[in-house]
Coordinates of C-alpha atoms and ligand atoms in Angstrom, one line a residue:
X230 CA -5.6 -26.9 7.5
X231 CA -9.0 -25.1 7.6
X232 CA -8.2 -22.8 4.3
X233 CA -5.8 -21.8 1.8
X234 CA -5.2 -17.9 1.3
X235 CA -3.8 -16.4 -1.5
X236 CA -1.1 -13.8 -1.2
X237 CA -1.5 -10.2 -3.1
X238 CA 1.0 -11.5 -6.1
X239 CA 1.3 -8.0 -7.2
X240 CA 4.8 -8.0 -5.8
X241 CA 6.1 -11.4 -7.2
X242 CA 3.4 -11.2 -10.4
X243 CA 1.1 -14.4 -9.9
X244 CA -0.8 -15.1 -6.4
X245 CA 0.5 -18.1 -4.4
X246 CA -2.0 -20.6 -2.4
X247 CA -0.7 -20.6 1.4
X248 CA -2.2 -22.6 4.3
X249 CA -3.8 -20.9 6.5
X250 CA -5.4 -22.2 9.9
X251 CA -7.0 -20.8 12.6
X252 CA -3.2 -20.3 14.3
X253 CA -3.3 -17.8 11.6
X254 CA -6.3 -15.5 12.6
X255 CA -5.1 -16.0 16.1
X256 CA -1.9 -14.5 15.3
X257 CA -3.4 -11.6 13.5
X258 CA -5.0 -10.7 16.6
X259 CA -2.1 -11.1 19.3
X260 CA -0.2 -8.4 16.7
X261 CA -2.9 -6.1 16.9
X262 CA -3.5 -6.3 20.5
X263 CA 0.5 -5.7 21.1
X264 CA 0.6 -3.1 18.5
X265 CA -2.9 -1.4 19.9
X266 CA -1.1 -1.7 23.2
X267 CA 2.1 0.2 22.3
X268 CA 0.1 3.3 20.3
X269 CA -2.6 3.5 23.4
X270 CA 0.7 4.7 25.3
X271 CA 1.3 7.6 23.6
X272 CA -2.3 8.0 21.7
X273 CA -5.2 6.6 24.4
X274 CA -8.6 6.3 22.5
X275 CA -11.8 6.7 23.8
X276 CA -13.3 3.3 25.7
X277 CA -16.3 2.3 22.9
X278 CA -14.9 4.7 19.9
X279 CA -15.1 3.4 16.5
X280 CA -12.7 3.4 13.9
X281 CA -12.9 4.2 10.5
X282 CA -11.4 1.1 8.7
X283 CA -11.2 1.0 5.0
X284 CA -11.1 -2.7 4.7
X285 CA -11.9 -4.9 1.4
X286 CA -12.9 -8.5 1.7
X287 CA -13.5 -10.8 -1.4
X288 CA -15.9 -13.7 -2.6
X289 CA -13.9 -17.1 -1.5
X290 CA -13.6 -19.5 -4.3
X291 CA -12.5 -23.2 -4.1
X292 CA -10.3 -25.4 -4.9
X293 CA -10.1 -29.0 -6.6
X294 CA -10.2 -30.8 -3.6
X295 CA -12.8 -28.5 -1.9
X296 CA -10.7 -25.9 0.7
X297 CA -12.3 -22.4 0.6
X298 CA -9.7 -19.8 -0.8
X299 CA -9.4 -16.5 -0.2
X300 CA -6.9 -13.3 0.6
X301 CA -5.2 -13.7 3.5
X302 CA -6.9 -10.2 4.7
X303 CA -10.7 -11.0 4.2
X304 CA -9.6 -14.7 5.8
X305 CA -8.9 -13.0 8.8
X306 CA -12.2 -10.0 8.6
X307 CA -14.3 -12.5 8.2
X308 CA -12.8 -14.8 11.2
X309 CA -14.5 -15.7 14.6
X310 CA -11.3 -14.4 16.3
X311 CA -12.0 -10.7 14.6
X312 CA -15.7 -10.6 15.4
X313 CA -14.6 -11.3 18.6
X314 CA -11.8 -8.6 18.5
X315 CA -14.4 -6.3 17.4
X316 CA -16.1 -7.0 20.7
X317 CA -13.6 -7.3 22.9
X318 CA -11.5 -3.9 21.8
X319 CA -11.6 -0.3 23.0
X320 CA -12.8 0.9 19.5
X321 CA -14.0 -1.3 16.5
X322 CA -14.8 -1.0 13.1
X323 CA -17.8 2.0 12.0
X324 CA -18.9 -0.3 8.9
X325 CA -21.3 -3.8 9.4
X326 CA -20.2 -6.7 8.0
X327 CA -21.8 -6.3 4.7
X328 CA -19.5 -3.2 4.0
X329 CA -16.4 -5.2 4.9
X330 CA -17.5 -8.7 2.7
X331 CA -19.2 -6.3 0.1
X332 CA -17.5 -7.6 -3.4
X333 CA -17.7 -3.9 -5.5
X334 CA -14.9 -2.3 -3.7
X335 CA -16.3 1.2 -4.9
X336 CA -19.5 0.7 -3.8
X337 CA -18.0 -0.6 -0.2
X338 CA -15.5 2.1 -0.1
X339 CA -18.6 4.7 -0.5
X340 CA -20.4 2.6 2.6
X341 CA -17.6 2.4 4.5
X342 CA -17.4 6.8 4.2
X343 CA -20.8 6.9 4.8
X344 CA -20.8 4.9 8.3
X345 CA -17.5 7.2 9.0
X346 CA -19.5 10.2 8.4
X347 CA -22.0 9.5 10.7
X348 CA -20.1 8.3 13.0
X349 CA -17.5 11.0 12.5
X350 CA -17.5 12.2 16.2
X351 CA -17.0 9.2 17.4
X352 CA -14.0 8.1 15.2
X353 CA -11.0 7.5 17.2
X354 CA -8.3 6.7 14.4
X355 CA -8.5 6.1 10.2
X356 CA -6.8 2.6 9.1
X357 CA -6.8 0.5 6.4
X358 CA -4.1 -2.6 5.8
X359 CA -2.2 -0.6 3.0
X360 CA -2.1 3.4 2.5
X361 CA -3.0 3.1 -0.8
X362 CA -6.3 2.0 0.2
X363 CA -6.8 5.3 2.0
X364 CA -5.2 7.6 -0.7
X365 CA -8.2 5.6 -2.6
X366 CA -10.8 6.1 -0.5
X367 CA -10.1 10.0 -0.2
X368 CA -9.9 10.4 -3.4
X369 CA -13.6 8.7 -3.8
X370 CA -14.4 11.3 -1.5
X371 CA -13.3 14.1 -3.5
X372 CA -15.7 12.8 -6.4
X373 CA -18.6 11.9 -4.0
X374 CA -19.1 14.1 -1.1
X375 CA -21.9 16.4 -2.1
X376 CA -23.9 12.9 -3.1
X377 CA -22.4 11.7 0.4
X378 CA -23.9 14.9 2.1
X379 CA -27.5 14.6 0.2
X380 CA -27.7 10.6 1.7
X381 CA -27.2 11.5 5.1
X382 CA -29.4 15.3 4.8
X383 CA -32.3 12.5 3.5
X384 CA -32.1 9.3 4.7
X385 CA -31.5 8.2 1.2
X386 CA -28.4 5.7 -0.1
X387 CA -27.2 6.7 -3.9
X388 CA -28.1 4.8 -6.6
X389 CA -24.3 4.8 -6.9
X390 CA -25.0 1.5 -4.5
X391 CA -26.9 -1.2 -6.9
X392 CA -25.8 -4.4 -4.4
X393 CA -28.9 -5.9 -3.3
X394 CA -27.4 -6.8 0.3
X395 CA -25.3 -3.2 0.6
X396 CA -28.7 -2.1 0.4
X397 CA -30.7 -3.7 2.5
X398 CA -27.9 -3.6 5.1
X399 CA -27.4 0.0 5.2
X400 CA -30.9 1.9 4.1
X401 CA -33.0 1.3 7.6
X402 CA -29.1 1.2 9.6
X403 CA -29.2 5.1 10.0
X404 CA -31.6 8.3 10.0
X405 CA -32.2 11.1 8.1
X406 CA -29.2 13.8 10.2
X407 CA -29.6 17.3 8.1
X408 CA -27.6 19.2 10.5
X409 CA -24.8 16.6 10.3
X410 CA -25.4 16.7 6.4
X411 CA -24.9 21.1 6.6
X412 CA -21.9 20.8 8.7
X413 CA -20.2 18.4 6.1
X414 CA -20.5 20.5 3.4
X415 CA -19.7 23.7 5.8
X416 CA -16.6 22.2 6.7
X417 CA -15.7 20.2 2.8
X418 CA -16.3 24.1 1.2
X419 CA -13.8 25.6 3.4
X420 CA -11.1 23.3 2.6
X421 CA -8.2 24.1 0.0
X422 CA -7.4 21.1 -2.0
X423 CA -8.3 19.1 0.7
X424 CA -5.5 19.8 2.7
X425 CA -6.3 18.4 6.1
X426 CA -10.2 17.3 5.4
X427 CA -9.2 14.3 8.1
X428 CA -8.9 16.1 11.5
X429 CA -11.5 18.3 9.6
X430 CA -14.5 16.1 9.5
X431 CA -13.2 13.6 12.4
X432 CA -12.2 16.1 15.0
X433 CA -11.6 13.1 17.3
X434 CA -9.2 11.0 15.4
X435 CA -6.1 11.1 17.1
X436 CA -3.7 9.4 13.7
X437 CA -3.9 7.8 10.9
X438 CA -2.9 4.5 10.9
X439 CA -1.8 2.0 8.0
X440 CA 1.1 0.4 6.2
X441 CA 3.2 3.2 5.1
X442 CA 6.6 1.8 4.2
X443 CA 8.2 -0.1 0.8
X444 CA 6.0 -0.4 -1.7
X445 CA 3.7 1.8 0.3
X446 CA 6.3 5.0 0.3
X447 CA 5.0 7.0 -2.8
X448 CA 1.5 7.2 -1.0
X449 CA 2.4 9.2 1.8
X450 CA 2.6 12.4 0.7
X451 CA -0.8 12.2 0.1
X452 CA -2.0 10.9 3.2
X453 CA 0.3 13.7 4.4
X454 CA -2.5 16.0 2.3
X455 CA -5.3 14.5 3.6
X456 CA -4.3 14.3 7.7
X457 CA -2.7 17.8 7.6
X458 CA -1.6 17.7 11.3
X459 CA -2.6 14.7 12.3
X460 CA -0.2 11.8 13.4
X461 CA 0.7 8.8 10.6
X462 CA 1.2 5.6 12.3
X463 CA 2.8 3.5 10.1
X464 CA 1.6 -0.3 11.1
X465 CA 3.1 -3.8 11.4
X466 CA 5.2 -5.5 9.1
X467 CA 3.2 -8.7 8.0
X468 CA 3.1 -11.0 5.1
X469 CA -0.1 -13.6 4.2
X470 CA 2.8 -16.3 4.8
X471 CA 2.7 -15.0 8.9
X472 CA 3.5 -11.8 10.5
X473 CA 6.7 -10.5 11.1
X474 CA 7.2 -7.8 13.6
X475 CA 5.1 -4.8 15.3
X476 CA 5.9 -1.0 15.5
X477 CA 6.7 -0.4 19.0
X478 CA 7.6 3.5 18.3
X479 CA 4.5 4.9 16.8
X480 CA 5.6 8.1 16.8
X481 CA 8.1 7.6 14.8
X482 CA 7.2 9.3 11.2
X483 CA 6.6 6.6 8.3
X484 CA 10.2 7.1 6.8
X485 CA 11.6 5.7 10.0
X486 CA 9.5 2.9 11.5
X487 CA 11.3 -0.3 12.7
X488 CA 9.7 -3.3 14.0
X489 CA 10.3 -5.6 16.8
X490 CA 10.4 -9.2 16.1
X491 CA 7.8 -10.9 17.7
X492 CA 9.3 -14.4 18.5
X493 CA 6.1 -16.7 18.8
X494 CA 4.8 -15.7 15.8
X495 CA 7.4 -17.9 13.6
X496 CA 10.4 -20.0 13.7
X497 CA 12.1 -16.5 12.1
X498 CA 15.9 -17.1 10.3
X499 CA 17.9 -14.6 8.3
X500 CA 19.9 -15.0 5.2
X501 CA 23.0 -12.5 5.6
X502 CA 23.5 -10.6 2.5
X503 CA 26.8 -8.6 1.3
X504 CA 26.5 -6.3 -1.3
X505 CA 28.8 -6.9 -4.2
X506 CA 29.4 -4.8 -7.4
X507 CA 29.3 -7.5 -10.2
X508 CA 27.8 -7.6 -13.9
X509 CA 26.7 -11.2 -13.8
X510 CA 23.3 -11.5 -15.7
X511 CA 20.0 -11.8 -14.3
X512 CA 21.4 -11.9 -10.6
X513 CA 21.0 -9.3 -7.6
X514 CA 24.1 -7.5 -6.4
X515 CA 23.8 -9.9 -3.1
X516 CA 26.5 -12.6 -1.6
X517 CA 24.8 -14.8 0.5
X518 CA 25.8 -16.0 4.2
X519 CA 24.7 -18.7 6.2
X520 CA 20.9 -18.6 7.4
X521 CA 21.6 -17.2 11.4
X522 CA 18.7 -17.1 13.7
X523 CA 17.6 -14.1 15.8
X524 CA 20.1 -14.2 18.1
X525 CA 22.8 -14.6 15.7
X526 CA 22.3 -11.5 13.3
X527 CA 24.3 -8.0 13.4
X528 CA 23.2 -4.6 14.1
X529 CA 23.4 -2.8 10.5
X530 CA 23.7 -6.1 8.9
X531 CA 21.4 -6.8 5.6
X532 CA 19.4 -9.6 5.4
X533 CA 16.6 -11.7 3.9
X534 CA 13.8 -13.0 6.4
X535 CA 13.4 -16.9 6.3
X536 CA 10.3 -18.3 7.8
X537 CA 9.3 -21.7 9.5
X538 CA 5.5 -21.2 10.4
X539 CA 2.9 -23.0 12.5
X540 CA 0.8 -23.4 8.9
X541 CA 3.2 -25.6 7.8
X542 CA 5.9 -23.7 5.5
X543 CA 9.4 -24.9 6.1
X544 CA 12.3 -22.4 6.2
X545 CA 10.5 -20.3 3.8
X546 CA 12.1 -17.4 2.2
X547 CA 10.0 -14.2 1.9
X548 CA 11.5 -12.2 -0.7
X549 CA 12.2 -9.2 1.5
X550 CA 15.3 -7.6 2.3
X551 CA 15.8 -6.1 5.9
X552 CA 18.3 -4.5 7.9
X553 CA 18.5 -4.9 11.4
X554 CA 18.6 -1.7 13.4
X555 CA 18.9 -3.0 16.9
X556 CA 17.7 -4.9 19.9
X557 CA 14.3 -4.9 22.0
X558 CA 14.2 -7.6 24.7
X559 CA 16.5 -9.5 22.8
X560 CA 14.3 -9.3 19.5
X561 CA 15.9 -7.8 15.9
X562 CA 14.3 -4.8 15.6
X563 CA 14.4 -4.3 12.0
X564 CA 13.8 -1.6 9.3
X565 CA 12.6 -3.0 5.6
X566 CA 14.3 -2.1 3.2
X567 CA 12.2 -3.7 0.1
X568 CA 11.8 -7.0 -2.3
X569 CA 14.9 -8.7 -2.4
X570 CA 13.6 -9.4 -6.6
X571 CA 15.2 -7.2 -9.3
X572 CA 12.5 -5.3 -11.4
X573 CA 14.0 -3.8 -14.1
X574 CA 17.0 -5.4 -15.5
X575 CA 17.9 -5.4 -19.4
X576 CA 21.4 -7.0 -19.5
X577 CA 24.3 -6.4 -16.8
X578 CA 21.6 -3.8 -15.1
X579 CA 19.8 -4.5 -12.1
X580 CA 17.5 -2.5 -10.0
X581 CA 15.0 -3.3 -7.2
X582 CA 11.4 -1.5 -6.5
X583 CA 13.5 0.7 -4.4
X584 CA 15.8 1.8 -6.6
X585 CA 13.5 2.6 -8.9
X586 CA 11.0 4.5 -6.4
X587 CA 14.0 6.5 -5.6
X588 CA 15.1 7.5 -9.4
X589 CA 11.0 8.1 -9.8
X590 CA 11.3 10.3 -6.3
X591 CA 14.0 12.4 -7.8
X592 CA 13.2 13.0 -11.5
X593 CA 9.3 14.1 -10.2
X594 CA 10.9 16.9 -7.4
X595 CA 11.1 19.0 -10.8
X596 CA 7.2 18.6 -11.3
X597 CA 5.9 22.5 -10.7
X598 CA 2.5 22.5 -11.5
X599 CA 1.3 19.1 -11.6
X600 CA 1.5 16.1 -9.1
X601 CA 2.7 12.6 -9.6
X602 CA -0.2 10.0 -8.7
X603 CA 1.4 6.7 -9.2
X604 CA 3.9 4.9 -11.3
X605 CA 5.1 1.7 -13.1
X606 CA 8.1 0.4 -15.0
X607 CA 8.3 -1.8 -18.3
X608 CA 11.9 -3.4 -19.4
X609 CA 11.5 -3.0 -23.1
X610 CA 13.4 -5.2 -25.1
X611 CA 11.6 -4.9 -28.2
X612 CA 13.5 -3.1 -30.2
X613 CA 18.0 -3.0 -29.6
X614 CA 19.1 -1.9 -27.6
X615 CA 16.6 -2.0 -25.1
X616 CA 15.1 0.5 -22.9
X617 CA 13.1 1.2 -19.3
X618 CA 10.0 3.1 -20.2
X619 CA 8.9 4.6 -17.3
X620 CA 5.1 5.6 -17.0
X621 CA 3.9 8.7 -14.8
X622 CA 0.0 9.5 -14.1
X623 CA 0.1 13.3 -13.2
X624 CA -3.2 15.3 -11.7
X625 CA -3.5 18.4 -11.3
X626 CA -2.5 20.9 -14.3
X627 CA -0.9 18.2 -16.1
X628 CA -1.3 19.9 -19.5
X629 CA 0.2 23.0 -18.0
X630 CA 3.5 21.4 -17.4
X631 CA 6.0 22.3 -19.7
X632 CA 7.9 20.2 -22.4
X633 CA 11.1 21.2 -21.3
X634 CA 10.5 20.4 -17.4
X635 CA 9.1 16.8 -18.6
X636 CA 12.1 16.3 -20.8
X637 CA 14.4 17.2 -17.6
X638 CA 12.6 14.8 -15.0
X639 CA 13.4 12.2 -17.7
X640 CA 17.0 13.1 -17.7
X641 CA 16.9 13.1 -14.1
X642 CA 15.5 10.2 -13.4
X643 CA 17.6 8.2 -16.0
X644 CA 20.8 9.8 -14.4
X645 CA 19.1 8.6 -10.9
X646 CA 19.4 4.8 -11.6
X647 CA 22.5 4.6 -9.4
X648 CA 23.8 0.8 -10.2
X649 CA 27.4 0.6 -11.8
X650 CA 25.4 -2.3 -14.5
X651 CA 23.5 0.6 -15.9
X652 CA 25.2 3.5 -15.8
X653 CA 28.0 1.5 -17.7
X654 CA 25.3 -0.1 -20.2
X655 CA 24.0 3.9 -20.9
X656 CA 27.8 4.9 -21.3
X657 CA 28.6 2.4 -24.2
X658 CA 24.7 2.7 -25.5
X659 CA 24.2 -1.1 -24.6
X660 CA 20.9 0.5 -23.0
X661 CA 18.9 3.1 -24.6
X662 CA 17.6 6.1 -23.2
X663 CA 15.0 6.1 -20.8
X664 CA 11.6 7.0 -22.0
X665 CA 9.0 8.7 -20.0
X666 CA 5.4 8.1 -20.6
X667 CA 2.9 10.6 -19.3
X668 CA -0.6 8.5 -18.9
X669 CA -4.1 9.6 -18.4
X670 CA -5.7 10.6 -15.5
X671 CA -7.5 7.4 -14.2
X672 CA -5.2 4.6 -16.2
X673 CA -3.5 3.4 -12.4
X674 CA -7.5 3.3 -11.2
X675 CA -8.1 0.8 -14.6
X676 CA -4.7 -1.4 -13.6
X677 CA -6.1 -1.5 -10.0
X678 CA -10.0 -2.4 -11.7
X679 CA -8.1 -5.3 -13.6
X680 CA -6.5 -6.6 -10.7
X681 CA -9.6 -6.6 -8.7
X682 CA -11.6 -8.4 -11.9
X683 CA -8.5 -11.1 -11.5
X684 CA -9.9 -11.8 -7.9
X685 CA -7.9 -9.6 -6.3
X686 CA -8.7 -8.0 -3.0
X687 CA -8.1 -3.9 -2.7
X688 CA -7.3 -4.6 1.0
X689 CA -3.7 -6.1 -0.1
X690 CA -3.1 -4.4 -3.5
X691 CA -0.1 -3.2 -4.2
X692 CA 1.0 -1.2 -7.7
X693 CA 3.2 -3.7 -9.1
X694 CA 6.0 -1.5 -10.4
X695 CA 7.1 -3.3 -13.4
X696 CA 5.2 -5.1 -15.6
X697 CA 5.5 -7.0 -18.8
X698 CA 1.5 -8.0 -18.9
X699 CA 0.1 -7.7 -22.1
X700 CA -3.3 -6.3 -21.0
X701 CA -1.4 -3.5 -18.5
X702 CA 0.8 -2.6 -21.1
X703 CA -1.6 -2.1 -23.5
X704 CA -3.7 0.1 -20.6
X705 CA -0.5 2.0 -20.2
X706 CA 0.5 2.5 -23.5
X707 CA -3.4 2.9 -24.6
X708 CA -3.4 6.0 -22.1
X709 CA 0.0 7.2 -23.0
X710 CA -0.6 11.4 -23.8
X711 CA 3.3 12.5 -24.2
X712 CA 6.5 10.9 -24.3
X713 CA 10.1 12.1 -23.5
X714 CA 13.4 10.2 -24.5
X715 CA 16.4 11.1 -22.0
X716 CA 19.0 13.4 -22.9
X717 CA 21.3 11.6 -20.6
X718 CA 24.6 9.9 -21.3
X719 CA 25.2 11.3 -24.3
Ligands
LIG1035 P1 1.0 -10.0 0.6 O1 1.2 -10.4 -0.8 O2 -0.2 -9.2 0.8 O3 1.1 -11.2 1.5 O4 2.2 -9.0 1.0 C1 3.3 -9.3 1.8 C2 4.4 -8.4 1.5 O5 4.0 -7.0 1.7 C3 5.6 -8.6 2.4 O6 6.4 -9.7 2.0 C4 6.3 -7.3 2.2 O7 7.1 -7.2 1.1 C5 5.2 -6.3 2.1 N1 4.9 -5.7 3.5 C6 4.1 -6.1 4.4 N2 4.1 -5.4 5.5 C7 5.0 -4.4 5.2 C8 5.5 -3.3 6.0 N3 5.0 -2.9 7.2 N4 6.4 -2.5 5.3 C9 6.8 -2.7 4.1 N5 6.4 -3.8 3.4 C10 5.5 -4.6 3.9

């Protein structure tokens, strides 16, 4: 084992050490280059393009006995087998290495604009690992273009960017461009809400391309915003443990990607699971088969992904739920269908990340003037009977939306939770009624700042959708503007 990597843990709650060798990078790169291979088809980039990648890398640590650790993302960004991907590829990254090792996320992600800027007719796609990283990064862009435009109009690099290293490797790395700079700003005034400002200021980007499913799902409407008409390419389905599957459809929009198996990535099993309707405690509403491999599982059948990898993890169990959609080759090709963990469950209740995103989905189509940013969950049990609090960052004209259209997206989304457990426990008053926090613009930006202070890298973050962490709540309910109690059930 040449490292250990640590997984995002925003999913499970607490990072896990995995093993990672250089079988690892290696893999990375064969799903890229099959991937790469099956979007080229029906999107061919330019031979020597760039790309503008928004990735995040992070300061290894070490541990007792003296392995490197890292995230499983800047591991492979800062592997031989990358650098040599970069060379070896049709298009590769706009940003030097500094930009992708830089520490400061917000200073990288300013760099990382910059390089894209300048580079911008030269850009043949936009990625980064999750979507939430790009929603990030545009909405940087949002706050910082006009300084953006003045850097590249003078030669300059903002005092925004206090890294000695950033510094030295970016100021000298380009030239003064004022037209450039005039054609920015030309093109940024004569955007409405930044509709479309992708295919605006990288005219030769041919899709945006990221991971745009599960978790990911509430950021796409954005990304939507920002690409206007350009294509989203939702990417591969991976996990710092080894990779899964590739998206050999790219066309296919976000909402319905599937991925292929990929066979010699992993000695892949799968846990058959039937749903059941029971009020056992603390459980999921799965029955469990026995473990089948590839060629034993059923189109339409659900099931969690068991892995035996060439890092050393024996018949490992992921967490994620999948269904499998059909055959390529032989392979499962399989749709993801989310964490297999429930997130909010009080008493007989249980509901996944899923269910919740979908209640969340609902109760905010009623939003009329405002738009829903991001969200998270907290089971409260401190006061009986207990209660989800449910906690929405709005932007836009958040203090222009009405009291009564708040108090009905609570309603809804408490009437949304569609599992028998809760509906039954909000009947007999076993559960109270949902509350809806409304939070401060920038309180999601502070949970993401915290997680990044923890060691966290933003190139694998995910929102973790419930929490019970005493410093998060306390951010949440610290930022908390209005509340709402449902009407429901009563
Ligand atoms: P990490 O903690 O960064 O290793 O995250 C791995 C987890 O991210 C997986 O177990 C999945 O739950 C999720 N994930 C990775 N790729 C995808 C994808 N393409 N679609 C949905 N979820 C994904």
């Amino acid at each position: 084992m040449d490292w250990c990597k640590c997984n995002s843990g925003t999913t499970e709650g607490r990072a896990k050490c995995l093993p990672f060798t250089c079988h690892s990078a290696q893999s990375s790169v064969q799903v890229f280059r099959v991937a790469a291979a099956y979007r080229s088809r029906v999107f061919p980039i330019r031979s020597g393009g760039k790309i503008l990648e928004f990735i995040y890398g992070r300061k290894p640590t070490k541990t007792k006995g003296g392995l490197p650790v890292t995230t499983a993302t800047t591991h492979y960004f800062t592997s031989k087998e990358f650098k040599e991907k970069q060379k070896t590829t049709k298009a590769f990254t706009c940003s030097p290495d500094e930009v992708i090792n830089a520490t400061d996320h917000k200073q990288a992600t300013y760099c990382h604009l910059l390089f894209g800027l300048l580079y911008s007719n030269q850009v043949e796609f936009l990625s980064s690992t999750f979507s939430f990283a790009l929603v990030q990064a545009f909405k940087a862009f949002e706050q910082s273009w006009q300084e953006l435009c003045t850097d590249i109009r003078d030669g300059t690099l903002s005092p925004r960017i206090t890294s000695p290293e950033l510094r030295r490797a970016v100021v000298g790395s380009f030239t003064l461009d004022p037209e450039l700079a005039r054609s920015i700003e030309e093109r940024c005034n004569g955007l409405d809400d930044w509709f479309g400002v992708i295919p605006k200021l990288w005219p030769n980007a041919k899709y945006v391309y990221s991971i745009m499913t599960g978790a990911m799902q509430p950021y796409v409407k954005k990304l939507r915003h920002y690409s206007g008409d350009l294509p989203l390419v939702s990417a591969e389905y991976g996990a710092s443990e080894c990779w899964i599957g590739v998206n050999i459809e790219p066309t296919e929009p976000p909402e319905r990607v599937t991925f292929v198996v990929v066979p010699n990535l992993a000695y892949f099993e799968f846990i058959p699971l039937f749903r059941r309707t029971s009020f056992a405690v603390g459980v999921d509403d799965f029955d469990e088969g026995r473990p089948v491999g590839m060629g034993g599982v059923q189109v339409g059948g659900e099931y969690e992904v068991v892995v035996t990898t060439f890092t050393g993890l024996y018949r490992y169990r992921l967490g994620d739920v999948v269904q499998v959609v059909g055959f390529h080759n032989g392979s499962p090709k399989l749709s993801f269908v989310g964490r297999r963990k429930l997130i909010l469950t009080l008493t007989i209740d249980k509901n996944t990340e899923k269910d919740l995103q979908l209640a969340v989905e609902r109760g905010s189509r009623f939003l009329s003037r405002a738009e829903l940013v991001d969200f998270t969950s907290h089971a409260d049990l401190s006061a009986s009977p207990g209660h989800y609090v449910v906690y929405w960052e709005l932007c836009g004209h958040e203090e222009e939306e009405e009291e009564w259209l708040l108090k009905e997206c609570c309603r809804v989304m408490d009437e949304a939770f569609a599992d028998e457990g809760y509906k039954a426990s909000r009947r007999d008053n076993g559960i109270g009624p949902l509350e809806l926090c409304i939070v401060e613009e920038g309180t999601f930006r502070k949970i993401l700042e915290h997680f990044i202070s923890k060691g966290g890298a933003m190139s694998q973050f995910k929102m973790p959708r419930c929490t019970s962490d005493p410093v998060l709540l306390s951010i949440l309910n610290g930022s908390t503007m209005r509340s709402f109690l449902s009407t429901a059930y009563r």
